[in-house]
mmCIF file of C-alpha atoms in Angstrom:
data_model
loop_
_atom_site.group_PDB
_atom_site.id
_atom_site.type_symbol
_atom_site.label_atom_id
_atom_site.label_comp_id
_atom_site.label_asym_id
_atom_site.label_seq_id
_atom_site.Cartn_x
_atom_site.Cartn_y
_atom_site.Cartn_z
ATOM 1 C CA MET A 1 -39.348 -79.059 0.422
ATOM 2 C CA CYS A 2 -40.649 -78.955 -3.062
ATOM 3 C CA LYS A 3 -39.047 -78.184 -6.176
ATOM 4 C CA ASN A 4 -39.983 -75.544 -8.157
ATOM 5 C CA ASN A 5 -41.304 -77.183 -11.149
ATOM 6 C CA ASN A 6 -43.492 -78.811 -8.870
ATOM 7 C CA LYS A 7 -46.999 -78.165 -7.997
ATOM 8 C CA PHE A 8 -48.364 -78.746 -4.756
ATOM 9 C CA VAL A 9 -52.034 -78.885 -2.920
ATOM 10 C CA CYS A 10 -52.433 -77.638 0.641
ATOM 11 C CA ILE A 11 -54.577 -79.751 2.664
ATOM 12 C CA VAL A 12 -55.881 -79.022 6.703
ATOM 13 C CA SER A 13 -58.511 -80.854 8.528
ATOM 14 C CA ARG A 14 -59.602 -78.985 11.801
ATOM 15 C CA ASP A 15 -59.660 -80.769 15.078
ATOM 16 C CA THR A 16 -59.732 -79.406 18.634
ATOM 17 C CA SER A 17 -56.074 -79.237 19.602
ATOM 18 C CA TYR A 18 -55.341 -76.120 18.679
ATOM 19 C CA LYS A 19 -57.860 -74.160 21.047
ATOM 20 C CA PHE A 20 -57.370 -76.622 23.643
ATOM 21 C CA LYS A 21 -53.713 -75.817 23.485
ATOM 22 C CA LYS A 22 -54.057 -72.056 23.471
ATOM 23 C CA HIS A 23 -57.295 -71.972 25.914
ATOM 24 C CA PRO A 24 -56.773 -75.042 28.024
ATOM 25 C CA LYS A 25 -59.371 -74.023 30.765
ATOM 26 C CA VAL A 26 -61.963 -72.875 28.442
ATOM 27 C CA ASP A 27 -64.898 -75.627 27.151
ATOM 28 C CA TRP A 28 -64.662 -75.390 23.362
ATOM 29 C CA SER A 29 -66.730 -78.509 22.684
ATOM 30 C CA TYR A 30 -69.524 -76.664 21.047
ATOM 31 C CA HIS A 31 -66.866 -76.301 18.045
ATOM 32 C CA ASN A 32 -66.530 -79.880 18.015
ATOM 33 C CA TYR A 33 -69.033 -80.378 15.099
ATOM 34 C CA ARG A 34 -66.504 -78.923 12.868
ATOM 35 C CA ASP A 35 -63.760 -81.297 13.398
ATOM 36 C CA SER A 36 -63.043 -83.958 10.695
ATOM 37 C CA SER A 37 -60.248 -86.618 10.440
ATOM 38 C CA ILE A 38 -57.329 -86.177 8.664
ATOM 39 C CA GLU A 39 -57.191 -89.630 7.432
ATOM 40 C CA ASN A 40 -59.932 -89.374 5.542
ATOM 41 C CA TYR A 41 -57.709 -86.805 3.496
ATOM 42 C CA LEU A 42 -55.289 -88.810 2.476
ATOM 43 C CA SER A 43 -57.113 -90.779 -0.612
ATOM 44 C CA ALA A 44 -57.282 -87.378 -2.042
ATOM 45 C CA ALA A 45 -53.517 -86.551 -1.247
ATOM 46 C CA GLU A 46 -52.700 -90.307 -2.988
ATOM 47 C CA GLU A 47 -54.702 -89.038 -6.139
ATOM 48 C CA MET A 48 -52.630 -85.739 -6.240
ATOM 49 C CA SER A 49 -49.298 -87.515 -6.021
ATOM 50 C CA ASN A 50 -50.453 -89.428 -8.918
ATOM 51 C CA ARG A 51 -51.115 -86.115 -10.595
ATOM 52 C CA SER A 52 -47.520 -85.188 -10.008
ATOM 53 C CA HIS A 53 -48.772 -82.846 -7.274
ATOM 54 C CA TYR A 54 -47.057 -82.936 -3.492
ATOM 55 C CA SER A 55 -49.530 -82.767 -0.758
ATOM 56 C CA ILE A 56 -48.365 -80.283 2.063
ATOM 57 C CA ARG A 57 -50.434 -80.905 5.585
ATOM 58 C CA MET A 58 -50.786 -77.467 6.808
ATOM 59 C CA GLY A 59 -51.553 -76.502 10.796
ATOM 60 C CA SER A 60 -49.721 -75.450 13.736
ATOM 61 C CA VAL A 61 -51.214 -77.657 16.298
ATOM 62 C CA VAL A 62 -52.732 -80.940 15.243
ATOM 63 C CA LYS A 63 -53.919 -84.135 16.966
ATOM 64 C CA ASN A 64 -52.549 -86.684 14.761
ATOM 65 C CA PRO A 65 -49.649 -86.818 12.640
ATOM 66 C CA ILE A 66 -50.030 -87.893 8.898
ATOM 67 C CA ASP A 67 -49.228 -91.906 8.712
ATOM 68 C CA SER A 68 -47.934 -91.991 5.145
ATOM 69 C CA SER A 69 -44.786 -93.245 3.428
ATOM 70 C CA ASN A 70 -45.101 -91.699 0.061
ATOM 71 C CA PRO A 71 -42.696 -88.818 0.101
ATOM 72 C CA LYS A 72 -45.030 -86.511 -1.798
ATOM 73 C CA ILE A 73 -47.314 -86.274 1.033
ATOM 74 C CA ILE A 74 -45.708 -83.862 3.893
ATOM 75 C CA ASP A 75 -46.924 -83.032 6.848
ATOM 76 C CA TYR A 76 -45.489 -79.707 7.449
ATOM 77 C CA SER A 77 -47.527 -79.085 10.532
ATOM 78 C CA VAL A 78 -45.087 -81.141 12.463
ATOM 79 C CA SER A 79 -42.317 -80.242 10.482
ATOM 80 C CA LYS A 80 -39.593 -77.841 12.133
ATOM 81 C CA TYR A 81 -39.800 -75.689 9.252
ATOM 82 C CA ARG A 82 -43.202 -75.110 10.308
ATOM 83 C CA SER A 83 -43.291 -71.007 11.055
ATOM 84 C CA ASP A 84 -46.505 -68.417 10.814
ATOM 85 C CA PHE A 85 -44.478 -66.769 7.949
ATOM 86 C CA ASN A 86 -44.430 -70.241 5.698
ATOM 87 C CA ASP A 87 -47.831 -70.941 6.597
ATOM 88 C CA ILE A 88 -48.826 -67.669 4.430
ATOM 89 C CA TYR A 89 -46.210 -68.045 1.761
ATOM 90 C CA ILE A 90 -47.225 -71.854 1.286
ATOM 91 C CA GLY A 91 -51.208 -71.112 1.569
ATOM 92 C CA SER A 92 -50.234 -68.374 -1.003
ATOM 93 C CA HIS A 93 -48.608 -70.245 -3.923
ATOM 94 C CA CYS A 94 -50.181 -73.886 -3.706
ATOM 95 C CA ARG A 95 -52.444 -75.015 -6.707
ATOM 96 C CA PHE A 96 -55.617 -75.412 -4.651
ATOM 97 C CA PHE A 97 -56.209 -75.600 -0.819
ATOM 98 C CA LEU A 98 -58.175 -78.326 0.588
ATOM 99 C CA CYS A 99 -59.655 -77.665 3.736
ATOM 100 C CA SER A 100 -62.205 -77.953 6.418
ATOM 101 C CA ASP A 101 -64.003 -75.080 8.384
ATOM 102 C CA GLY A 102 -61.172 -73.161 10.190
ATOM 103 C CA GLY A 103 -59.524 -70.355 10.449
ATOM 104 C CA ILE A 104 -56.807 -71.016 8.333
ATOM 105 C CA SER A 105 -58.980 -71.003 5.017
ATOM 106 C CA ILE A 106 -58.530 -67.391 5.375
ATOM 107 C CA ILE A 107 -55.211 -67.813 3.586
ATOM 108 C CA PRO A 108 -56.286 -68.949 -0.005
ATOM 109 C CA GLU A 109 -59.777 -66.493 0.315
ATOM 110 C CA MET A 110 -57.150 -63.488 0.894
ATOM 111 C CA PHE A 111 -54.730 -64.648 -1.811
ATOM 112 C CA ARG A 112 -57.443 -65.381 -4.101
ATOM 113 C CA VAL A 113 -56.185 -69.218 -4.236
ATOM 114 C CA PRO A 114 -58.332 -71.797 -5.646
ATOM 115 C CA ALA A 115 -60.081 -73.495 -2.632
ATOM 116 C CA VAL A 116 -61.710 -76.857 -2.068
ATOM 117 C CA TYR A 117 -64.113 -77.020 1.551
ATOM 118 C CA VAL A 118 -65.210 -80.286 2.707
ATOM 119 C CA ASN A 119 -66.919 -81.252 5.454
ATOM 120 C CA TRP A 120 -68.852 -77.963 5.844
ATOM 121 C CA THR A 121 -71.392 -77.534 7.985
ATOM 122 C CA ALA A 122 -73.248 -74.144 8.292
ATOM 123 C CA ILE A 123 -74.491 -73.809 4.634
ATOM 124 C CA LEU A 124 -75.603 -70.369 5.268
ATOM 125 C CA ARG A 125 -71.749 -69.370 6.346
ATOM 126 C CA ILE A 126 -70.492 -70.361 2.930
ATOM 127 C CA SER A 127 -67.772 -67.933 1.920
ATOM 128 C CA THR A 128 -69.292 -66.642 -1.125
ATOM 129 C CA TRP A 129 -67.211 -64.217 -2.069
ATOM 130 C CA VAL A 130 -64.457 -66.860 -2.868
ATOM 131 C CA LEU A 131 -63.501 -66.200 -6.660
ATOM 132 C CA ASN A 132 -63.003 -70.010 -7.349
ATOM 133 C CA GLY A 133 -64.126 -72.814 -4.599
ATOM 134 C CA LEU A 134 -65.886 -76.124 -4.331
ATOM 135 C CA PHE A 135 -67.881 -76.879 -1.251
ATOM 136 C CA ILE A 136 -69.134 -80.406 0.005
ATOM 137 C CA PHE A 137 -70.928 -81.004 3.309
ATOM 138 C CA LYS A 138 -71.399 -83.162 6.019
ATOM 139 C CA THR A 139 -74.338 -85.255 6.317
ATOM 140 C CA PHE A 140 -76.904 -84.420 8.875
ATOM 141 C CA TYR A 141 -78.191 -87.740 9.932
ATOM 142 C CA LEU A 142 -81.487 -87.936 12.310
ATOM 143 C CA ARG A 143 -81.200 -90.966 13.863
ATOM 144 C CA SER A 144 -84.763 -91.007 15.416
ATOM 145 C CA GLU A 145 -86.182 -90.704 12.105
ATOM 146 C CA ASP A 146 -83.462 -92.680 10.485
ATOM 147 C CA ARG A 147 -83.195 -90.005 7.303
ATOM 148 C CA ASN A 148 -80.600 -87.369 6.306
ATOM 149 C CA MET A 149 -81.674 -83.841 6.963
ATOM 150 C CA THR A 150 -82.525 -81.844 3.522
ATOM 151 C CA PHE A 151 -80.206 -78.708 2.557
ATOM 152 C CA SER A 152 -83.520 -76.343 3.416
ATOM 153 C CA GLU A 153 -83.623 -77.610 6.789
ATOM 154 C CA ILE A 154 -80.140 -77.467 7.724
ATOM 155 C CA ILE A 155 -80.084 -74.044 6.234
ATOM 156 C CA ASN A 156 -83.026 -72.838 8.690
ATOM 157 C CA LEU A 157 -81.094 -74.742 12.013
ATOM 158 C CA ASP A 158 -79.850 -72.117 13.979
ATOM 159 C CA PHE A 159 -76.406 -73.919 15.578
ATOM 160 C CA GLY A 160 -72.707 -72.843 16.201
ATOM 161 C CA GLY A 161 -73.183 -70.924 19.413
ATOM 162 C CA ILE A 162 -72.192 -72.439 22.811
ATOM 163 C CA GLU A 163 -76.006 -74.321 22.873
ATOM 164 C CA THR A 164 -74.587 -76.387 19.969
ATOM 165 C CA ASN A 165 -74.096 -79.745 21.352
ATOM 166 C CA GLU A 166 -77.653 -79.376 23.304
ATOM 167 C CA ILE A 167 -79.445 -78.513 20.111
ATOM 168 C CA PHE A 168 -78.089 -81.782 18.369
ATOM 169 C CA GLN A 169 -78.801 -84.040 21.018
ATOM 170 C CA LYS A 170 -82.021 -82.632 21.480
ATOM 171 C CA LEU A 171 -82.747 -83.415 17.634
ATOM 172 C CA ASP A 172 -80.774 -87.003 18.166
ATOM 173 C CA LEU A 173 -78.526 -85.403 15.301
ATOM 174 C CA GLU A 174 -75.463 -87.260 14.203
ATOM 175 C CA LEU A 175 -73.210 -85.405 11.880
ATOM 176 C CA ILE A 176 -71.190 -88.013 9.620
ATOM 177 C CA GLU A 177 -68.017 -86.757 7.691
ATOM 178 C CA ASN A 178 -67.539 -86.612 4.254
ATOM 179 C CA THR A 179 -65.919 -89.963 3.241
ATOM 180 C CA PRO A 180 -62.311 -90.239 1.648
ATOM 181 C CA GLU A 181 -64.076 -90.872 -1.730
ATOM 182 C CA GLU A 182 -65.779 -87.950 -1.667
ATOM 183 C CA ILE A 183 -62.975 -85.814 -0.524
ATOM 184 C CA ARG A 184 -61.105 -87.595 -3.366
ATOM 185 C CA THR A 185 -63.500 -86.717 -6.054
ATOM 186 C CA VAL A 186 -64.066 -82.906 -5.051
ATOM 187 C CA SER A 187 -60.720 -82.971 -5.255
ATOM 188 C CA ILE A 188 -60.215 -84.339 -8.711
ATOM 189 C CA GLU A 189 -62.753 -81.821 -10.049
ATOM 190 C CA MET A 190 -60.903 -78.841 -8.633
ATOM 191 C CA ASP A 191 -57.648 -80.339 -10.767
ATOM 192 C CA GLU A 192 -59.281 -81.104 -13.712
ATOM 193 C CA ARG A 193 -61.022 -77.517 -13.686
ATOM 194 C CA LEU A 194 -57.685 -76.018 -13.365
ATOM 195 C CA SER A 195 -56.360 -77.944 -15.985
ATOM 196 C CA GLY A 196 -58.966 -76.765 -18.248
ATOM 197 C CA ASN A 197 -60.084 -80.433 -18.458
ATOM 198 C CA TRP A 198 -63.303 -80.525 -16.729
ATOM 199 C CA GLU A 199 -66.872 -80.531 -19.033
ATOM 200 C CA THR A 200 -69.668 -79.594 -17.020
ATOM 201 C CA LYS A 201 -72.837 -81.601 -18.028
ATOM 202 C CA LYS A 202 -76.637 -79.699 -18.566
ATOM 203 C CA GLU A 203 -77.694 -81.900 -15.308
ATOM 204 C CA ASP A 204 -74.658 -80.564 -13.379
ATOM 205 C CA GLU A 205 -75.570 -76.771 -14.116
ATOM 206 C CA GLU A 206 -79.397 -77.857 -13.001
ATOM 207 C CA LEU A 207 -78.488 -79.240 -9.993
ATOM 208 C CA GLN A 208 -76.298 -76.179 -9.052
ATOM 209 C CA GLU A 209 -79.349 -73.880 -10.011
ATOM 210 C CA GLN A 210 -81.378 -75.630 -7.761
ATOM 211 C CA PHE A 211 -79.150 -75.453 -4.623
ATOM 212 C CA TRP A 212 -78.102 -71.793 -4.963
ATOM 213 C CA LEU A 213 -82.242 -71.157 -5.394
ATOM 214 C CA LEU A 214 -82.446 -72.527 -1.652
ATOM 215 C CA PHE A 215 -80.937 -69.070 -0.428
ATOM 216 C CA GLY A 216 -83.248 -67.076 -2.359
ATOM 217 C CA GLN A 217 -83.735 -65.133 -5.452
ATOM 218 C CA ASP A 218 -81.230 -62.225 -4.887
ATOM 219 C CA LYS A 219 -78.587 -64.461 -3.499
ATOM 220 C CA ILE A 220 -75.100 -62.820 -4.481
ATOM 221 C CA LYS A 221 -71.792 -65.281 -5.150
ATOM 222 C CA SER A 222 -68.780 -65.610 -7.062
ATOM 223 C CA PRO A 223 -69.634 -67.259 -10.524
ATOM 224 C CA ASP A 224 -67.229 -69.778 -10.079
ATOM 225 C CA LEU A 225 -68.163 -70.978 -6.864
ATOM 226 C CA ARG A 226 -70.002 -74.203 -6.721
ATOM 227 C CA VAL A 227 -70.964 -77.069 -4.673
ATOM 228 C CA GLY A 228 -69.025 -80.260 -5.958
ATOM 229 C CA ALA A 229 -70.641 -82.084 -8.938
ATOM 230 C CA ASP A 230 -70.709 -85.355 -8.070
ATOM 231 C CA PHE A 231 -71.619 -84.640 -4.256
ATOM 232 C CA LEU A 232 -74.961 -83.302 -5.630
ATOM 233 C CA ARG A 233 -75.473 -85.524 -8.066
ATOM 234 C CA GLN A 234 -75.135 -88.257 -5.232
ATOM 235 C CA ASN A 235 -77.318 -86.156 -2.862
ATOM 236 C CA GLN A 236 -80.178 -84.803 -5.016
ATOM 237 C CA GLU A 237 -82.624 -85.967 -2.880
ATOM 238 C CA LEU A 238 -81.332 -83.419 -0.581
ATOM 239 C CA LEU A 239 -82.042 -80.416 -2.533
ATOM 240 C CA ILE A 240 -85.712 -79.721 -1.105
#
C-alpha cells in the first residue's frame, strides 16, 4: 500500500451506513448529527499529498467511496485488503489520525497516535486524555435568531440521546459541517506541530485559555490537547 519510507495519515468521517447495515431495523437517525461528508476531507488529503504523505481513508462500511485520482489518496475502506487486523495496524502506525465523532477514534487514542478531531459536536465529550490532539467543532446555527450558538450555550445544551432530533427541531437548530478549508488548516497545524515547525502566538495561548476556562477552573486535560488555532481565531465571538 505505502512504502515504508513514506508517511501516511488516516482519515475517516462518520456516516449512517455502518449502523444501518449492522442493525437495519433500528432507527439510528438520532445519531445523524455526528455525520459528515468525506468530500470535505479531500482538501486536507491533497495538502498532505503535497507534503509527501499518503492519506488512507478508513472505515469498514461507508456511504460513498472517495472520488480522487490522486495515487496518494487511498480508499482503503472499499479495498479487498480491508480487515479488522489491518484497521488496527494501519490506525496505530499513522502520522496522525483525522476523524470525526465515531468509535474508530479509539484506535489512535489507545495507541497514543496524534489525532485531529473535526466536525465535533458535544464539547463536554472531548477526549481530554488524548496526549496530542486538536479539535474543531461544527457550527450550531439558530435559524430563528440568525446567529451561532456560543461555546457556553453548546456546553449547556443537553443532547445526544434518542430525543436529539426533537431537541434540535424545537430550537430550530442547524448543525453546519466544518468547511474543507477548516479541515485542511487544522490538519496543517498538526503536521507542522509534529515536524517541530509550528510557532504558537501569544494570541493563540490566550484564546486557548479562554476556551478551556469554559469548563471550569478545575478542568483536567492533557497539556497537548488543544482547539485548532485558526479555528479559535475565526470564532472568537463564541468564547462567551
